[in-house]
GROMACS .gro file of C-alpha atoms in nm:
model
  299
    1GLU     CA    1   0.547  -3.540   2.583
    2MET     CA    2   0.619  -3.795   2.310
    3ALA     CA    3   0.349  -4.023   2.445
    4ALA     CA    4   0.098  -3.737   2.434
    5ARG     CA    5   0.190  -3.665   2.073
    6ARG     CA    6   0.144  -4.031   1.975
    7ALA     CA    7  -0.192  -4.037   2.144
    8CYS     CA    8  -0.298  -3.721   1.964
    9ILE     CA    9  -0.190  -3.861   1.628
   10ALA     CA   10  -0.364  -4.189   1.694
   11ALA     CA   11  -0.686  -4.005   1.777
   12ARG     CA   12  -0.698  -3.829   1.440
   13PRO     CA   13  -0.922  -3.983   1.176
   14MET     CA   14  -0.731  -4.149   0.896
   15ALA     CA   15  -0.733  -3.944   0.575
   16LYS     CA   16  -0.897  -4.119   0.285
   17LEU     CA   17  -0.639  -4.217   0.027
   18LEU     CA   18  -0.700  -4.093  -0.325
   19SER     CA   19  -0.723  -4.333  -0.610
   20ILE     CA   20  -0.484  -4.285  -0.900
   21ASP     CA   21  -0.775  -4.179  -1.120
   22ALA     CA   22  -0.878  -3.903  -0.871
   23VAL     CA   23  -0.535  -3.741  -0.834
   24ASP     CA   24  -0.557  -3.542  -1.158
   25ALA     CA   25  -0.893  -3.389  -1.066
   26VAL     CA   26  -0.785  -3.300  -0.712
   27VAL     CA   27  -0.459  -3.136  -0.829
   28ALA     CA   28  -0.646  -2.943  -1.100
   29ARG     CA   29  -0.900  -2.818  -0.844
   30CYS     CA   30  -0.630  -2.709  -0.600
   31VAL     CA   31  -0.438  -2.521  -0.870
   32ARG     CA   32  -0.758  -2.359  -0.997
   33ASP     CA   33  -0.873  -2.242  -0.654
   34VAL     CA   34  -0.544  -2.126  -0.500
   35GLU     CA   35  -0.488  -1.750  -0.472
   36ALA     CA   36  -0.157  -1.612  -0.595
   37ILE     CA   37   0.040  -1.310  -0.470
   38ASP     CA   38   0.208  -1.073  -0.717
   39VAL     CA   39   0.517  -0.945  -0.535
   40HIS     CA   40   0.613  -0.668  -0.782
   41THR     CA   41   0.373  -0.450  -0.981
   42HIS     CA   42   0.340  -0.088  -1.088
   43LEU     CA   43  -0.021  -0.065  -0.976
   44LEU     CA   44  -0.140   0.218  -0.754
   45PRO     CA   45  -0.470   0.263  -0.569
   46PRO     CA   46  -0.776   0.404  -0.749
   47THR     CA   47  -0.751   0.699  -0.508
   48HIS     CA   48  -0.430   0.799  -0.691
   49GLY     CA   49  -0.632   0.901  -0.997
   50ASN     CA   50  -0.447   0.883  -1.330
   51LEU     CA   51  -0.148   0.712  -1.169
   52LEU     CA   52  -0.350   0.389  -1.173
   53LEU     CA   53  -0.301   0.271  -1.532
   54TRP     CA   54  -0.591   0.066  -1.667
   55GLY     CA   55  -0.807   0.039  -1.976
   56ILE     CA   56  -0.758  -0.083  -2.331
   57ASP     CA   57  -0.497   0.180  -2.422
   58GLU     CA   58  -0.280   0.089  -2.122
   59LEU     CA   59  -0.316  -0.283  -2.196
   60LEU     CA   60  -0.201  -0.238  -2.555
   61THR     CA   61   0.090  -0.003  -2.479
   62TYR     CA   62   0.248  -0.238  -2.225
   63HIS     CA   63   0.620  -0.228  -2.302
   64TYR     CA   64   0.639  -0.594  -2.410
   65LEU     CA   65   0.378  -0.524  -2.679
   66VAL     CA   66   0.544  -0.203  -2.794
   67ALA     CA   67   0.880  -0.383  -2.823
   68GLU     CA   68   0.715  -0.665  -3.019
   69MET     CA   69   0.551  -0.415  -3.253
   70PHE     CA   70   0.884  -0.254  -3.339
   71MET     CA   71   1.036  -0.599  -3.390
   72VAL     CA   72   0.781  -0.697  -3.655
   73MET     CA   73   0.734  -0.361  -3.825
   74PRO     CA   74   0.955  -0.277  -4.121
   75CYS     CA   75   1.184   0.016  -4.054
   76VAL     CA   76   1.070   0.193  -4.370
   77SER     CA   77   0.771   0.061  -4.560
   78GLU     CA   78   0.441   0.177  -4.702
   79GLU     CA   79   0.304  -0.174  -4.749
   80ASP     CA   80   0.309  -0.342  -4.408
   81SER     CA   81   0.262  -0.075  -4.145
   82VAL     CA   82   0.056   0.224  -4.053
   83SER     CA   83   0.262   0.512  -4.182
   84VAL     CA   84   0.341   0.853  -4.044
   85GLY     CA   85   0.355   1.060  -4.357
   86ASP     CA   86   0.542   0.836  -4.598
   87ALA     CA   87   0.727   0.620  -4.346
   88ALA     CA   88   0.671   0.402  -4.041
   89PRO     CA   89   0.709   0.592  -3.711
   90SER     CA   90   1.041   0.611  -3.537
   91PRO     CA   91   1.039   0.524  -3.166
   92ASP     CA   92   1.071   0.895  -3.085
   93ASP     CA   93   0.773   0.978  -3.304
   94PHE     CA   94   0.571   0.693  -3.155
   95TYR     CA   95   0.631   0.794  -2.793
   96GLY     CA   96   0.536   1.151  -2.880
   97TRP     CA   97   0.187   1.041  -2.981
   98PRO     CA   98  -0.114   1.043  -2.744
   99LYS     CA   99  -0.167   0.704  -2.577
  100PRO     CA  100  -0.484   0.617  -2.779
  101ARG     CA  101  -0.296   0.666  -3.106
  102GLN     CA  102  -0.013   0.445  -2.984
  103ALA     CA  103  -0.264   0.176  -2.886
  104GLU     CA  104  -0.433   0.186  -3.226
  105LEU     CA  105  -0.101   0.124  -3.401
  106VAL     CA  106  -0.005  -0.165  -3.170
  107PHE     CA  107  -0.349  -0.319  -3.220
  108GLU     CA  108  -0.331  -0.291  -3.598
  109GLU     CA  109   0.019  -0.437  -3.625
  110LEU     CA  110  -0.016  -0.722  -3.372
  111PHE     CA  111  -0.386  -0.810  -3.371
  112VAL     CA  112  -0.521  -0.712  -3.714
  113LYS     CA  113  -0.233  -0.773  -3.955
  114ARG     CA  114  -0.091  -1.063  -3.757
  115THR     CA  115  -0.228  -1.344  -3.543
  116PRO     CA  116  -0.172  -1.257  -3.173
  117LEU     CA  117   0.033  -1.561  -3.074
  118SER     CA  118   0.297  -1.417  -2.840
  119GLU     CA  119   0.257  -1.442  -2.464
  120ALA     CA  120   0.202  -1.067  -2.436
  121CYS     CA  121  -0.065  -1.068  -2.708
  122ARG     CA  122  -0.239  -1.371  -2.562
  123GLY     CA  123  -0.243  -1.191  -2.229
  124VAL     CA  124  -0.454  -0.913  -2.382
  125VAL     CA  125  -0.687  -1.165  -2.547
  126THR     CA  126  -0.728  -1.359  -2.221
  127THR     CA  127  -0.787  -1.042  -2.018
  128LEU     CA  128  -1.058  -0.911  -2.249
  129SER     CA  129  -1.221  -1.253  -2.275
  130ARG     CA  130  -1.235  -1.298  -1.898
  131LEU     CA  131  -1.389  -0.950  -1.869
  132GLY     CA  132  -1.660  -1.053  -2.115
  133ARG     CA  133  -1.523  -0.834  -2.396
  134GLY     CA  134  -1.431  -1.114  -2.637
  135GLU     CA  135  -1.694  -1.021  -2.895
  136GLN     CA  136  -1.593  -0.654  -2.881
  137LEU     CA  137  -1.233  -0.761  -2.944
  138ARG     CA  138  -1.335  -0.967  -3.247
  139ALA     CA  139  -1.549  -0.681  -3.377
  140ALA     CA  140  -1.256  -0.441  -3.342
  141VAL     CA  141  -1.034  -0.671  -3.548
  142ARG     CA  142  -1.296  -0.683  -3.825
  143LEU     CA  143  -1.326  -0.304  -3.859
  144PRO     CA  144  -1.172  -0.187  -4.188
  145SER     CA  145  -0.979   0.108  -4.050
  146ARG     CA  146  -0.888   0.307  -3.740
  147PRO     CA  147  -1.014   0.393  -3.488
  148ARG     CA  148  -1.096   0.034  -3.398
  149LEU     CA  149  -1.090   0.057  -3.019
  150THR     CA  150  -1.372   0.306  -2.953
  151ALA     CA  151  -1.623   0.052  -2.820
  152LEU     CA  152  -1.366  -0.102  -2.585
  153ARG     CA  153  -1.261   0.244  -2.462
  154ASP     CA  154  -1.624   0.331  -2.393
  155TRP     CA  155  -1.674   0.012  -2.191
  156PHE     CA  156  -1.368   0.074  -1.972
  157ALA     CA  157  -1.462   0.440  -1.926
  158ALA     CA  158  -1.800   0.332  -1.788
  159GLN     CA  159  -1.641   0.118  -1.513
  160ASP     CA  160  -1.576   0.235  -1.158
  161ALA     CA  161  -1.201   0.202  -1.095
  162SER     CA  162  -1.237   0.045  -0.749
  163ASP     CA  163  -1.498  -0.207  -0.864
  164HIS     CA  164  -1.290  -0.290  -1.171
  165LEU     CA  165  -0.977  -0.351  -0.962
  166GLU     CA  166  -1.169  -0.589  -0.736
  167ARG     CA  167  -1.318  -0.771  -1.037
  168VAL     CA  168  -0.975  -0.818  -1.196
  169PHE     CA  169  -0.822  -0.954  -0.875
  170ARG     CA  170  -1.114  -1.192  -0.825
  171LEU     CA  171  -1.107  -1.323  -1.182
  172SER     CA  172  -0.729  -1.367  -1.181
  173LYS     CA  173  -0.728  -1.539  -0.839
  174LEU     CA  174  -0.493  -1.281  -0.690
  175LYS     CA  175  -0.499  -1.241  -0.313
  176TYR     CA  176  -0.305  -0.916  -0.330
  177ALA     CA  177  -0.033  -0.736  -0.527
  178VAL     CA  178   0.266  -0.536  -0.405
  179MET     CA  179   0.298  -0.184  -0.544
  180THR     CA  180   0.610   0.015  -0.631
  181ASN     CA  181   0.596   0.330  -0.415
  182ILE     CA  182   0.851   0.607  -0.476
  183PRO     CA  183   0.861   0.874  -0.204
  184PHE     CA  184   1.087   1.088  -0.426
  185ALA     CA  185   0.817   1.115  -0.697
  186PRO     CA  186   0.610   1.427  -0.613
  187GLU     CA  187   0.316   1.319  -0.828
  188GLU     CA  188   0.277   1.008  -0.612
  189ALA     CA  189   0.383   1.156  -0.277
  190GLU     CA  190   0.103   1.413  -0.284
  191HIS     CA  191  -0.155   1.135  -0.267
  192TRP     CA  192   0.004   0.970   0.038
  193THR     CA  193   0.027   1.300   0.225
  194ALA     CA  194  -0.336   1.400   0.167
  195SER     CA  195  -0.547   1.441   0.480
  196PRO     CA  196  -0.763   1.262   0.561
  197GLN     CA  197  -0.593   0.962   0.403
  198PRO     CA  198  -0.845   0.734   0.226
  199PRO     CA  199  -0.832   0.368   0.330
  200LEU     CA  200  -0.610   0.144   0.119
  201THR     CA  201  -0.774  -0.159  -0.039
  202PRO     CA  202  -0.642  -0.488   0.108
  203ARG     CA  203  -0.575  -0.597  -0.250
  204LEU     CA  204  -0.267  -0.369  -0.260
  205LYS     CA  205   0.040  -0.369  -0.035
  206THR     CA  206   0.313  -0.105  -0.027
  207ALA     CA  207   0.686  -0.132  -0.101
  208LEU     CA  208   0.945   0.146  -0.077
  209ARG     CA  209   1.161   0.217  -0.385
  210VAL     CA  210   1.477   0.424  -0.337
  211ASP     CA  211   1.638   0.432  -0.683
  212PRO     CA  212   1.728   0.806  -0.676
  213MET     CA  213   1.961   0.744  -0.382
  214LEU     CA  214   2.161   0.480  -0.570
  215VAL     CA  215   2.162   0.672  -0.897
  216GLY     CA  216   2.304   0.973  -0.717
  217ASP     CA  217   2.022   1.211  -0.813
  218TRP     CA  218   2.108   1.449  -0.531
  219ARG     CA  219   1.946   1.751  -0.693
  220GLY     CA  220   1.620   1.567  -0.728
  221ILE     CA  221   1.642   1.441  -0.370
  222CYS     CA  222   1.714   1.794  -0.240
  223SER     CA  223   1.410   1.924  -0.426
  224VAL     CA  224   1.192   1.666  -0.251
  225LEU     CA  225   1.347   1.731   0.091
  226ARG     CA  226   1.274   2.104   0.053
  227ARG     CA  227   0.910   2.043  -0.037
  228ALA     CA  228   0.852   1.800   0.251
  229SER     CA  229   0.633   1.920   0.537
  230PRO     CA  230   0.822   2.004   0.747
  231PRO     CA  231   1.130   2.044   0.521
  232HIS     CA  232   1.422   1.810   0.592
  233PRO     CA  233   1.792   1.906   0.607
  234LEU     CA  234   1.972   1.876   0.272
  235SER     CA  235   2.204   1.603   0.399
  236MET     CA  236   2.220   1.226   0.422
  237GLU     CA  237   2.075   1.254   0.773
  238GLY     CA  238   1.781   1.448   0.631
  239CYS     CA  239   1.736   1.186   0.362
  240VAL     CA  240   1.738   0.905   0.619
  241ALA     CA  241   1.483   1.093   0.830
  242TYR     CA  242   1.264   1.143   0.523
  243LEU     CA  243   1.270   0.770   0.440
  244LYS     CA  244   1.190   0.677   0.802
  245GLU     CA  245   0.895   0.914   0.787
  246TRP     CA  246   0.770   0.733   0.476
  247VAL     CA  247   0.817   0.393   0.635
  248ARG     CA  248   0.587   0.507   0.917
  249ARG     CA  249   0.342   0.657   0.669
  250ILE     CA  250   0.294   0.373   0.420
  251ARG     CA  251   0.423   0.073   0.623
  252PRO     CA  252   0.598  -0.102   0.330
  253ILE     CA  253   0.646  -0.476   0.335
  254TYR     CA  254   0.988  -0.451   0.169
  255LEU     CA  255   1.242  -0.207   0.024
  256MET     CA  256   1.344  -0.218  -0.343
  257ALA     CA  257   1.588  -0.051  -0.577
  258SER     CA  258   1.693  -0.088  -0.940
  259THR     CA  259   2.063  -0.018  -0.944
  260PRO     CA  260   2.215   0.172  -1.238
  261ALA     CA  261   2.455  -0.003  -1.476
  262GLY     CA  262   2.798  -0.047  -1.323
  263PHE     CA  263   2.674   0.015  -0.969
  264THR     CA  264   2.909  -0.106  -0.695
  265TYR     CA  265   2.906  -0.070  -0.320
  266THR     CA  266   3.231  -0.050  -0.125
  267PRO     CA  267   3.191  -0.048   0.255
  268THR     CA  268   3.436   0.168   0.448
  269ALA     CA  269   3.646   0.047   0.736
  270ALA     CA  270   3.491   0.316   0.957
  271GLY     CA  271   3.142   0.172   0.910
  272PRO     CA  272   2.801   0.315   0.814
  273ALA     CA  273   2.826   0.613   1.052
  274ALA     CA  274   3.123   0.749   0.856
  275VAL     CA  275   2.949   0.686   0.525
  276ARG     CA  276   2.655   0.902   0.635
  277LYS     CA  277   2.891   1.194   0.699
  278GLN     CA  278   3.051   1.178   0.357
  279PRO     CA  279   2.945   1.425   0.081
  280PRO     CA  280   2.659   1.300  -0.135
  281ALA     CA  281   2.715   1.144  -0.476
  282GLY     CA  282   2.830   1.392  -0.737
  283GLY     CA  283   3.087   1.569  -0.517
  284GLY     CA  284   3.060   1.879  -0.301
  285SER     CA  285   2.868   1.927   0.019
  286ALA     CA  286   2.496   1.876   0.053
  287ALA     CA  287   2.446   2.250   0.072
  288GLU     CA  288   2.653   2.309  -0.241
  289GLU     CA  289   2.462   2.045  -0.433
  290GLY     CA  290   2.134   2.186  -0.309
  291ARG     CA  291   2.222   2.533  -0.434
  292GLY     CA  292   2.347   2.390  -0.761
  293GLY     CA  293   2.002   2.280  -0.875
  294GLN     CA  294   1.680   2.437  -0.763
  295GLU     CA  295   1.480   2.181  -0.956
  296GLY     CA  296   1.540   1.811  -0.997
  297SER     CA  297   1.373   1.505  -1.133
  298GLY     CA  298   1.224   1.424  -0.795
  299GLY     CA  299   1.256   1.056  -0.875
   0.00000   0.00000   0.00000
């Protein structure tokens, strides 16, 4: 066997060695052409309608940009911020606004009044430039007052969501991205249970998120188990059956969970079988918890 391997190696043509001067160009080409994989996103398929967040307003209200805006804005000032009445908006006021109004404020504070130098700001500039919207971005900055984003909104509104998703993945050299799929969120679940189920683009892969189980949101979980078709028992066994059903339905590539602050897990000596028979988080039996709240967050 070793002799056969040596013969096979000897038969291969010798690779041409690179000169020192050529290494930089070859490495740059390889880095430029390689496709990346994004293993955690909050994207959803275009078939999920408004759950797929895209467009200029969604770009500008990304939470990094909103946090940066509140960092640079004065808490109370009439000179260096867009005011709500006689004062800058509080976070509660801001999040109560429609998304376009939020985006206009972020744009004014971070792109008009200040040079967009942060990584999050440069990400918006790069995205719009790669989409061929660089001149529209510059024109928006030059406008004397709000609304400044109308032309960019109109351009995004004219795009087909599926074509736009493919364009973005191609330009960014992404092979595929992994979604965050929450079977306890009714607004998402209804799209996965539709029949017939539209084909899923190969640009997106599924992942199963089970946060409500670790948070102990038993009322929300019970609400989802009741609405399932067919309904599942309001017990840990019913919850396990529901998750297995979703694994078969969406075929996730991994399971994820964001644990709440102070979360700990203490295995019992009796093992997982005994844990499944214990009352759900929050005390009381599954039936008692189910009766205690007809409606829940559902994730």
